[in-house]
Short mmCIF file of N, CA and C in Angstrom, two decimals:
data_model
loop_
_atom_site.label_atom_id
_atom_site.label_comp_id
_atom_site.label_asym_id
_atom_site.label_seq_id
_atom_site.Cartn_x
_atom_site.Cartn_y
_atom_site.Cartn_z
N UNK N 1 47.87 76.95 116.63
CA UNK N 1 48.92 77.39 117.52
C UNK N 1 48.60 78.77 118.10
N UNK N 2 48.10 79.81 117.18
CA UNK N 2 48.38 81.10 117.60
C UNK N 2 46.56 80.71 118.57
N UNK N 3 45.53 79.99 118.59
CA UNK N 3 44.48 79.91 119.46
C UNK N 3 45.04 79.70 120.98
N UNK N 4 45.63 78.37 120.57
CA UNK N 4 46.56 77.82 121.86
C UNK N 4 47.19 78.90 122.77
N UNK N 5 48.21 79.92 122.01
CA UNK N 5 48.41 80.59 122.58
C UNK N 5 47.78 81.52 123.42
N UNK N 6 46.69 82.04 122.79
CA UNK N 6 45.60 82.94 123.22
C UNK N 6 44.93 82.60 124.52
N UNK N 7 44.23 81.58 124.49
CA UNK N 7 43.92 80.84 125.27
C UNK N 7 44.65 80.95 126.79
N UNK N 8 46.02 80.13 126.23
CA UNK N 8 46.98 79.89 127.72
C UNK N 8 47.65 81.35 128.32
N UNK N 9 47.55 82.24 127.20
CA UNK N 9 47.76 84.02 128.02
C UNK N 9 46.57 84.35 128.71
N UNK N 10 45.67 83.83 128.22
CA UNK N 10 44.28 84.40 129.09
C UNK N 10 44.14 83.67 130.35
N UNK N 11 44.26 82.73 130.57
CA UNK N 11 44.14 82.28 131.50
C UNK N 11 45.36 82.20 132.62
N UNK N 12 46.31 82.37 132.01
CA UNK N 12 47.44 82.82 132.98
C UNK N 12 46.46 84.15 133.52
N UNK N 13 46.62 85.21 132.67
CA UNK N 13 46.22 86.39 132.99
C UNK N 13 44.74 86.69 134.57
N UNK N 14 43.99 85.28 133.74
CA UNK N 14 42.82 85.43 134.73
C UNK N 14 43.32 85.32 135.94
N UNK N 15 43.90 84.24 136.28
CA UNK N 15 44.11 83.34 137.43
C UNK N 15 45.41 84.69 138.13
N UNK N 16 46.63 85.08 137.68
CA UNK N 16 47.03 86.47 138.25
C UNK N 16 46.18 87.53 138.47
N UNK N 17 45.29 88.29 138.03
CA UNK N 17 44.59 88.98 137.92
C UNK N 17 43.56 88.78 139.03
N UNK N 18 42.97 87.90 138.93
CA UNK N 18 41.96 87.50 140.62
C UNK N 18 43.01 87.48 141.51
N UNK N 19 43.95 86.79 141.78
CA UNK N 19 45.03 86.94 142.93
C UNK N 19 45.38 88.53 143.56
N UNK N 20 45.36 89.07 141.98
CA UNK N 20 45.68 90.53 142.41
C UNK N 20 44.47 91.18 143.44
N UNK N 21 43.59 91.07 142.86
CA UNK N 21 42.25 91.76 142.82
C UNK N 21 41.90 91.53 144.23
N UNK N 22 42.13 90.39 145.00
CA UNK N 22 42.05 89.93 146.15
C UNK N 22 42.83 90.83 146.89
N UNK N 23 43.97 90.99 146.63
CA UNK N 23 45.57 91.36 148.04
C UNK N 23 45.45 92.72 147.42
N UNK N 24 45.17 93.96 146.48
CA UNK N 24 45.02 95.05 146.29
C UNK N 24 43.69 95.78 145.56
N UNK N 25 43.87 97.46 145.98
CA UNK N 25 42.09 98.14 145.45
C UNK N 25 42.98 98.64 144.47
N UNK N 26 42.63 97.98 143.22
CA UNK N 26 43.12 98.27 142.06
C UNK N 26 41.45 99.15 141.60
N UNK N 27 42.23 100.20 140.34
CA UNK N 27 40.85 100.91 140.05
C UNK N 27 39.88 99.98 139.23
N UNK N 28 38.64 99.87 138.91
CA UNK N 28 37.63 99.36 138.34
C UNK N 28 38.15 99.40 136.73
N UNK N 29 37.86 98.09 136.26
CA UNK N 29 37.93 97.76 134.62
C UNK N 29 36.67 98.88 133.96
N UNK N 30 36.78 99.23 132.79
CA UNK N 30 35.86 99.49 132.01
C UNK N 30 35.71 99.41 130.85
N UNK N 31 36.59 98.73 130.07
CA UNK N 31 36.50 98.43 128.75
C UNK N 31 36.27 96.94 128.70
N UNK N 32 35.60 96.40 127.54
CA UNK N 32 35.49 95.17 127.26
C UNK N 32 36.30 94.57 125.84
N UNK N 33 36.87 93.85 126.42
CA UNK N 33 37.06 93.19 124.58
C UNK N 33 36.87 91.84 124.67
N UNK N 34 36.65 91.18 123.30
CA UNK N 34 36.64 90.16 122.70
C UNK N 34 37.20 89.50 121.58
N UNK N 35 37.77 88.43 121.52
CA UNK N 35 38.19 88.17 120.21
C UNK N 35 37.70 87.18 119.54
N UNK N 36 36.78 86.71 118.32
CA UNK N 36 36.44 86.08 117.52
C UNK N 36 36.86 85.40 116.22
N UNK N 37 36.86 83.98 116.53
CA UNK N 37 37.91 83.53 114.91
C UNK N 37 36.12 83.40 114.13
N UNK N 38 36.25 83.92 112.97
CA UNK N 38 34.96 83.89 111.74
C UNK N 38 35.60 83.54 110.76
N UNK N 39 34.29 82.65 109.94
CA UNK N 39 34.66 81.75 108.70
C UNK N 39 34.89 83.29 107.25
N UNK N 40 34.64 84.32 107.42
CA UNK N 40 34.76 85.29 106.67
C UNK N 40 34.84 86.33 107.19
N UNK N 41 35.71 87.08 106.84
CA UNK N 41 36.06 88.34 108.01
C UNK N 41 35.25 89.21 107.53
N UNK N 42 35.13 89.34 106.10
CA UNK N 42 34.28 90.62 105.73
C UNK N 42 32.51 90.49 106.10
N UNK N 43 32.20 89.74 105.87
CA UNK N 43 30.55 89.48 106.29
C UNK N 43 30.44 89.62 107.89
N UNK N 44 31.57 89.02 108.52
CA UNK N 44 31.45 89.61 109.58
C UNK N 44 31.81 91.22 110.14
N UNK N 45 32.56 91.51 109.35
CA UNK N 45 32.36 93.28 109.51
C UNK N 45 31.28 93.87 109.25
N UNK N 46 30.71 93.22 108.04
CA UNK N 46 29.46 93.93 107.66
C UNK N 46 28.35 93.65 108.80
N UNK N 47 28.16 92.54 109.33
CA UNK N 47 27.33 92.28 110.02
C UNK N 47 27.36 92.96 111.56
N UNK N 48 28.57 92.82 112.26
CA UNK N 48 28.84 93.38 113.53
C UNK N 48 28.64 95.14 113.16
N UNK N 49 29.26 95.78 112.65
CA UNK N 49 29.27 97.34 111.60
C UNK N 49 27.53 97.41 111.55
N UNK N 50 26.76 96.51 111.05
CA UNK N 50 25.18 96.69 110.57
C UNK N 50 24.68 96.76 111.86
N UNK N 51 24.60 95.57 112.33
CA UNK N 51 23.63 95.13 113.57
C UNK N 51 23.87 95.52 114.99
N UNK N 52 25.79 95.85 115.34
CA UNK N 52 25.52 95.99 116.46
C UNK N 52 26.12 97.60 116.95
N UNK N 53 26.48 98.50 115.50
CA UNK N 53 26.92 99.71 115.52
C UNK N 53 28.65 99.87 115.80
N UNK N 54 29.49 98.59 115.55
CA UNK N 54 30.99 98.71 115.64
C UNK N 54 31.06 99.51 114.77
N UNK N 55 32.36 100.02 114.78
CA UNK N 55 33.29 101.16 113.94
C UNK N 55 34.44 100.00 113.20
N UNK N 56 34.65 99.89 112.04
CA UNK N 56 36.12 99.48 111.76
C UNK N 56 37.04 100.10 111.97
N UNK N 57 37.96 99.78 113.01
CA UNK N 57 39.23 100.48 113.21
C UNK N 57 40.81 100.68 112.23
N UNK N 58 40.68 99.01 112.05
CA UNK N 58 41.56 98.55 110.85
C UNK N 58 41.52 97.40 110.54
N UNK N 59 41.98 97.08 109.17
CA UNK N 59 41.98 95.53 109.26
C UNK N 59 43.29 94.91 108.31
N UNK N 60 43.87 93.75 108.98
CA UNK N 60 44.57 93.72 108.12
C UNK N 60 44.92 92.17 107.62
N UNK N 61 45.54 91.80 106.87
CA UNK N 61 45.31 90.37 105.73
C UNK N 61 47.22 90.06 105.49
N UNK N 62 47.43 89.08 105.91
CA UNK N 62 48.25 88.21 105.82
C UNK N 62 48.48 87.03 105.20
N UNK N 63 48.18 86.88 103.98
CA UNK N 63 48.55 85.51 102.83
C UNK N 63 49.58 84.42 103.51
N UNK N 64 50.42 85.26 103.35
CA UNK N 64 52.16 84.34 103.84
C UNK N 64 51.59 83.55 105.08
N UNK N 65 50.90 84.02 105.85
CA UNK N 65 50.64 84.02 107.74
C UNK N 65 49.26 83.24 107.65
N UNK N 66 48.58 83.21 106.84
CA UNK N 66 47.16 82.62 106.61
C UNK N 66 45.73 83.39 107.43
N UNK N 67 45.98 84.24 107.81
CA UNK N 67 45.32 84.85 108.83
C UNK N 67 44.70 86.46 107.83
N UNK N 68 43.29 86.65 108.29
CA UNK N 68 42.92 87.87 108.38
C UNK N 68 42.68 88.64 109.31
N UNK N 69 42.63 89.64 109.93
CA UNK N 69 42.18 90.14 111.10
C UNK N 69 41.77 91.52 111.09
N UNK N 70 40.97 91.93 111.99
CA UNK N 70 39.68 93.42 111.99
C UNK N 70 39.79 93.77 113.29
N UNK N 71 40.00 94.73 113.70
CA UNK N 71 39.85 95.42 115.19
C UNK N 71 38.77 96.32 114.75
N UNK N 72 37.28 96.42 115.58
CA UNK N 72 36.08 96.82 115.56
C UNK N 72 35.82 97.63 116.67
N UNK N 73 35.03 98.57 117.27
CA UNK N 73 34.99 99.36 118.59
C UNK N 73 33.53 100.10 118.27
N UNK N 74 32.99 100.40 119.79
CA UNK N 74 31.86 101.37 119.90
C UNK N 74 31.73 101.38 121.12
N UNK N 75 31.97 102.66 121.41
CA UNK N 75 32.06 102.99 122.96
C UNK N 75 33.27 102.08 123.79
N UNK N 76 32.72 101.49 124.81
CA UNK N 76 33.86 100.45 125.93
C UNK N 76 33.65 99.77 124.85
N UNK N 77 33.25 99.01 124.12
CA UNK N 77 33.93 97.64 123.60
C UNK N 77 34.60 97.63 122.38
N UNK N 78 35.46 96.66 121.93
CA UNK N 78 36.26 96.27 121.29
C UNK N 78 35.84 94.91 121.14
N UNK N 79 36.17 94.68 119.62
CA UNK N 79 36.08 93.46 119.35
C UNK N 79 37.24 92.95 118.34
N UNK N 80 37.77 91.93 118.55
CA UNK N 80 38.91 91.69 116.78
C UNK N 80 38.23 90.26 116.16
N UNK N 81 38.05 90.77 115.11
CA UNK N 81 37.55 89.70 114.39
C UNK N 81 39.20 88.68 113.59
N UNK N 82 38.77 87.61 113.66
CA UNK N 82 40.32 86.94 113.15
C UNK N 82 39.60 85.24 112.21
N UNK N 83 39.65 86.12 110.63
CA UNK N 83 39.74 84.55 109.72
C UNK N 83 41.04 83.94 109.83
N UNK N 84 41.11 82.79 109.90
CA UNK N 84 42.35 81.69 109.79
C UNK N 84 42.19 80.78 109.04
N UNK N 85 42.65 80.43 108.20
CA UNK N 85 43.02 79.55 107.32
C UNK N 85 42.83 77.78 107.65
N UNK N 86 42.76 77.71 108.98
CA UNK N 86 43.09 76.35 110.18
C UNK N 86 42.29 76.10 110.52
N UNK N 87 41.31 76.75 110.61
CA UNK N 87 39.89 76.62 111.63
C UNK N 87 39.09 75.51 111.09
N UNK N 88 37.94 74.95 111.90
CA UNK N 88 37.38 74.37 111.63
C UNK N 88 35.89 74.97 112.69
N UNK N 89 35.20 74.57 111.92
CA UNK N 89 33.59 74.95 112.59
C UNK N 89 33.19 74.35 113.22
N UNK N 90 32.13 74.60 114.32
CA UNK N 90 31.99 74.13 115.88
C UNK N 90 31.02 72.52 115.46
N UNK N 91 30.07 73.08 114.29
CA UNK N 91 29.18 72.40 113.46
C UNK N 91 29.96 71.11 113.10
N UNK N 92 31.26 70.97 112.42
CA UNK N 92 31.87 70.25 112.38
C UNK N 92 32.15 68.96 113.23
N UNK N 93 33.04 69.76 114.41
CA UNK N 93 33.70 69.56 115.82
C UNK N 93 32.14 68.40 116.23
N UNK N 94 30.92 68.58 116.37
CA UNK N 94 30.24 68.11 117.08
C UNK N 94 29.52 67.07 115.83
N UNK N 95 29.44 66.94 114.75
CA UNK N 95 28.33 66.19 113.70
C UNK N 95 28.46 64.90 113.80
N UNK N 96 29.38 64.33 115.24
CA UNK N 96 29.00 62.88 115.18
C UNK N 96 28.76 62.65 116.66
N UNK N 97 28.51 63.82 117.35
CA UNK N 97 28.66 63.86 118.52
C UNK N 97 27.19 64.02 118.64
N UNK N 98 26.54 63.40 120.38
CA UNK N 98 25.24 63.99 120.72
C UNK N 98 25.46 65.46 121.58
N UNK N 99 26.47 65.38 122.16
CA UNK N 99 26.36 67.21 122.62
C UNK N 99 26.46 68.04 121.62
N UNK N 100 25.67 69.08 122.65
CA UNK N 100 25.51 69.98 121.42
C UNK N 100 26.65 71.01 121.85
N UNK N 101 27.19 71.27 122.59
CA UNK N 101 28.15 72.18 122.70
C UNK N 101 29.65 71.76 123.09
N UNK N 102 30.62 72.80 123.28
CA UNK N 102 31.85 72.09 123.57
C UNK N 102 32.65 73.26 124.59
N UNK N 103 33.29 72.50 125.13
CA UNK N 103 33.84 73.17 126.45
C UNK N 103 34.40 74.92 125.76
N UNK N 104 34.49 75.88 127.00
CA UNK N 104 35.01 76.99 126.25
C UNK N 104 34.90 78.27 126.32
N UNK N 105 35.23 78.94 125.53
CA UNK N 105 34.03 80.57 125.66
C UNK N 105 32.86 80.29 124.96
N UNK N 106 32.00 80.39 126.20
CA UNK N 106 30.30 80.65 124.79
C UNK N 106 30.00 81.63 124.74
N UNK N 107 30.30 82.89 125.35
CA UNK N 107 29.85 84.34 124.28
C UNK N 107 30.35 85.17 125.35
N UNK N 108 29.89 86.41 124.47
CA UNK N 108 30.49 87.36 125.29
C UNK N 108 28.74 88.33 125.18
N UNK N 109 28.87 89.41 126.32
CA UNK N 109 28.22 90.11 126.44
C UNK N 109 28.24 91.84 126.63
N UNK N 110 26.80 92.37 126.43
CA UNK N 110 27.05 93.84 126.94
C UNK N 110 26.04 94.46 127.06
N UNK N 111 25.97 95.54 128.36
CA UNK N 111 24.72 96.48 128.77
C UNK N 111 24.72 97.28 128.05
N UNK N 112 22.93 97.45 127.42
CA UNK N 112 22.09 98.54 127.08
C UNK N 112 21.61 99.45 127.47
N UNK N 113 21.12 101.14 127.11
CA UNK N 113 20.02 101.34 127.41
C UNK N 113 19.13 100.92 126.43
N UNK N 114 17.83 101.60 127.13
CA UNK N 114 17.11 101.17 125.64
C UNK N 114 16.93 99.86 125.34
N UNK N 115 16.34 99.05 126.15
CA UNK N 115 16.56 97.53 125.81
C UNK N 115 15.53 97.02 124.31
N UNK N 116 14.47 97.63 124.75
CA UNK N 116 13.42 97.39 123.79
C UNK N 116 13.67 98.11 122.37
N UNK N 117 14.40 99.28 122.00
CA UNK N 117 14.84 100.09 121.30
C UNK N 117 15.91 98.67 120.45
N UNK N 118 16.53 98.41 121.36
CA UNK N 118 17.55 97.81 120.59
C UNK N 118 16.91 96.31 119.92
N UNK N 119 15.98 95.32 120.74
CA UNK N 119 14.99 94.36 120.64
C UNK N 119 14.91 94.82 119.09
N UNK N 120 14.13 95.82 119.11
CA UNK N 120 12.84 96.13 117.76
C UNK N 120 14.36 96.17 116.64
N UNK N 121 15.37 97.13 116.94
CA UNK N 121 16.08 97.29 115.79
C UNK N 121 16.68 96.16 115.21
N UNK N 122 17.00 95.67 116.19
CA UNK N 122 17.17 93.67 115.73
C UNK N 122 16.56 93.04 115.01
N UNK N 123 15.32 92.88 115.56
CA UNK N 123 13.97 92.00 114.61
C UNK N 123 14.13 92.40 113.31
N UNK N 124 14.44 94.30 113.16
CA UNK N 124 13.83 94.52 111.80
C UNK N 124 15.34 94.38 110.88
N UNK N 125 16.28 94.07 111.37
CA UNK N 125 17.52 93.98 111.11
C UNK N 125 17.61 92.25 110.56
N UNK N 126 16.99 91.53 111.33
CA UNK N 126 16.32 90.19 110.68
C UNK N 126 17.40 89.27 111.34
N UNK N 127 18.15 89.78 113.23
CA UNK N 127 19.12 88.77 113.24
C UNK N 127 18.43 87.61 114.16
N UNK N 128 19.47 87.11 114.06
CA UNK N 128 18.55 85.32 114.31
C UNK N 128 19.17 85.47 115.65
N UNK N 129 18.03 85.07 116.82
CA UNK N 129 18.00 85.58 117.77
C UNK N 129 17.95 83.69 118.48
N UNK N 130 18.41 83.17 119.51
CA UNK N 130 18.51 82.31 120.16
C UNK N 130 17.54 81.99 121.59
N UNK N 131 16.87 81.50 121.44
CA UNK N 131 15.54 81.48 122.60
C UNK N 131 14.99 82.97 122.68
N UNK N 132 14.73 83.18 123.19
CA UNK N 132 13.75 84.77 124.05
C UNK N 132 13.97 85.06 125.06
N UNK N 133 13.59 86.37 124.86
CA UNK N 133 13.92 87.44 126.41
C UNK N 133 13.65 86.69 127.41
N UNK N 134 14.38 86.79 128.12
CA UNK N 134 14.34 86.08 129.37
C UNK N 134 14.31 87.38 130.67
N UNK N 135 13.64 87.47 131.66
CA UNK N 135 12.87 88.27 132.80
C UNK N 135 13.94 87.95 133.54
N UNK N 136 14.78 88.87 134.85
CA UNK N 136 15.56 88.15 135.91
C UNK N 136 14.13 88.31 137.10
N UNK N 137 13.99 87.19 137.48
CA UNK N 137 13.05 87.37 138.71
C UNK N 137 13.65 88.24 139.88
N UNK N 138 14.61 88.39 139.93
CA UNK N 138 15.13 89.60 141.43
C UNK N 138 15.43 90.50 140.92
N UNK N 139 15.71 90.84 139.66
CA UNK N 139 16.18 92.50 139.25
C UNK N 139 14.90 93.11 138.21
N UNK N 140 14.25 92.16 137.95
CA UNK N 140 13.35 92.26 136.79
C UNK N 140 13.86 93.18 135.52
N UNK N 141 15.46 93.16 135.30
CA UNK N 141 15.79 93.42 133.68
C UNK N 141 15.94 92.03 133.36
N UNK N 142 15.87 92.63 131.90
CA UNK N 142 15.55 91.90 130.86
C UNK N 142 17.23 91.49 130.26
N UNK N 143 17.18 90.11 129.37
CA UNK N 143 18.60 89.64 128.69
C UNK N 143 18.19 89.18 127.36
N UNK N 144 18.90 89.37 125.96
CA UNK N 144 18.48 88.47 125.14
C UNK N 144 19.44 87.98 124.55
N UNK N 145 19.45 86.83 123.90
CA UNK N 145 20.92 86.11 122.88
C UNK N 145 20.75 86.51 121.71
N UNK N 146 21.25 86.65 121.03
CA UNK N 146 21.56 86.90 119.22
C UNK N 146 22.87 86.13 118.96
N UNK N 147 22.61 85.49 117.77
CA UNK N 147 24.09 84.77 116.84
C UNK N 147 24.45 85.63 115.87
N UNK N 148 25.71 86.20 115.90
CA UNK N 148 26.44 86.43 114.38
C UNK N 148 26.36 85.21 113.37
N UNK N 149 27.15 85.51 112.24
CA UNK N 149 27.14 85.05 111.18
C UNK N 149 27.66 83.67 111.39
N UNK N 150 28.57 83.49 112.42
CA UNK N 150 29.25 81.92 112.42
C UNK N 150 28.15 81.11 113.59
N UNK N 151 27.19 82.01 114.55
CA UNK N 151 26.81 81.43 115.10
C UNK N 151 27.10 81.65 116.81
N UNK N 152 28.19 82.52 116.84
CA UNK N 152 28.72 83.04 118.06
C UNK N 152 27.78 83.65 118.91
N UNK N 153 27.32 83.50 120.10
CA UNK N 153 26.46 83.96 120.82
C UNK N 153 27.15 85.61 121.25
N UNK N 154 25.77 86.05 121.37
CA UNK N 154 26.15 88.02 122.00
C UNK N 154 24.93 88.05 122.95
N UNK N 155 24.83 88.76 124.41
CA UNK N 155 24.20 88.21 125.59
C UNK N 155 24.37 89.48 125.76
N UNK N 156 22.94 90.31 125.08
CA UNK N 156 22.76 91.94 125.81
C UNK N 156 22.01 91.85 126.53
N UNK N 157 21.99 92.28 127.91
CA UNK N 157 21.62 92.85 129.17
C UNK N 157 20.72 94.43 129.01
N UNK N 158 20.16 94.52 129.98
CA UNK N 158 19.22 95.34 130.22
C UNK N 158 19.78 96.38 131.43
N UNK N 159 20.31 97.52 131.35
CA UNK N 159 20.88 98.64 131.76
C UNK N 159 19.89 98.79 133.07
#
């Protein structure tokens, strides 16, 4: 229920929000957020906190409510991490299925400097990285994928 919800505010939101963006010069966005449901909230703190330099902001745990949840930050972004009790894994969702993916958000992203800086600290960080750098032929920066712990794609860009 509380996904459902999420979901149908966001997309209200989008679909007003471009309307706006069209008929007025509203000032430029600069923060990013994201929100992530994970099969363990704490491994995923540790991991986002290790690998990608978030801050824990707070976190907080609801028994009665079934829910855990983490608000994370570094610099513009924000992230909330949210265990639920309800969930089920994508791995799941698809194990009788031949697609491999399912309609949705598939990741979120964010610009670097330092692309190669951040590359190397990865490798030696040991995260499991999803195909390879990929070249843009007209801008010639660079993009790479990395999975967190559930598998969630992260799509850093080249500054």
């Amino acid at each position: 229920m509380v996904m459902k919800t999420f979901v149908l505010i966001f997309l209200v939101t989008c679909c007003y929000s471009g309307g706006l963006a069209q008929s007025s010069k509203l000032p430029e966005p600069h923060s990013s957020f994201a929100a992530i449901i994970v099969s363990n909230i704490d491994s995923s703190i540790n991991w986002y906190c290790s690998n990608v330099g978030m801050v824990l902001k707070n976190k907080t745990i609801s028994k009665e409510r079934g829910f855990k949840q983490a608000n994370l930050t570094r610099a513009q972004i924000h992230i909330e991490l949210i265990e639920l009790n309800s969930t089920v894994s994508k791995k799941d969702i698809l194990k009788n299925s031949r697609s491999k993916d399912i309609r949705g958000f598939v990741k979120f992203g964010f610009v670097v400097k330092g692309f190669a800086d951040w590359y190397s600290y990865l490798v030696k960080q040991k995260v499991k990285f999803r195909g390879h750098i990929i070249t843009d032929d007209k801008t010639g920066k660079r993009t790479m994928i990395i999975m967190d712990p559930d598998d969630n794609m992260i799509q850093i860009f080249e500054e």
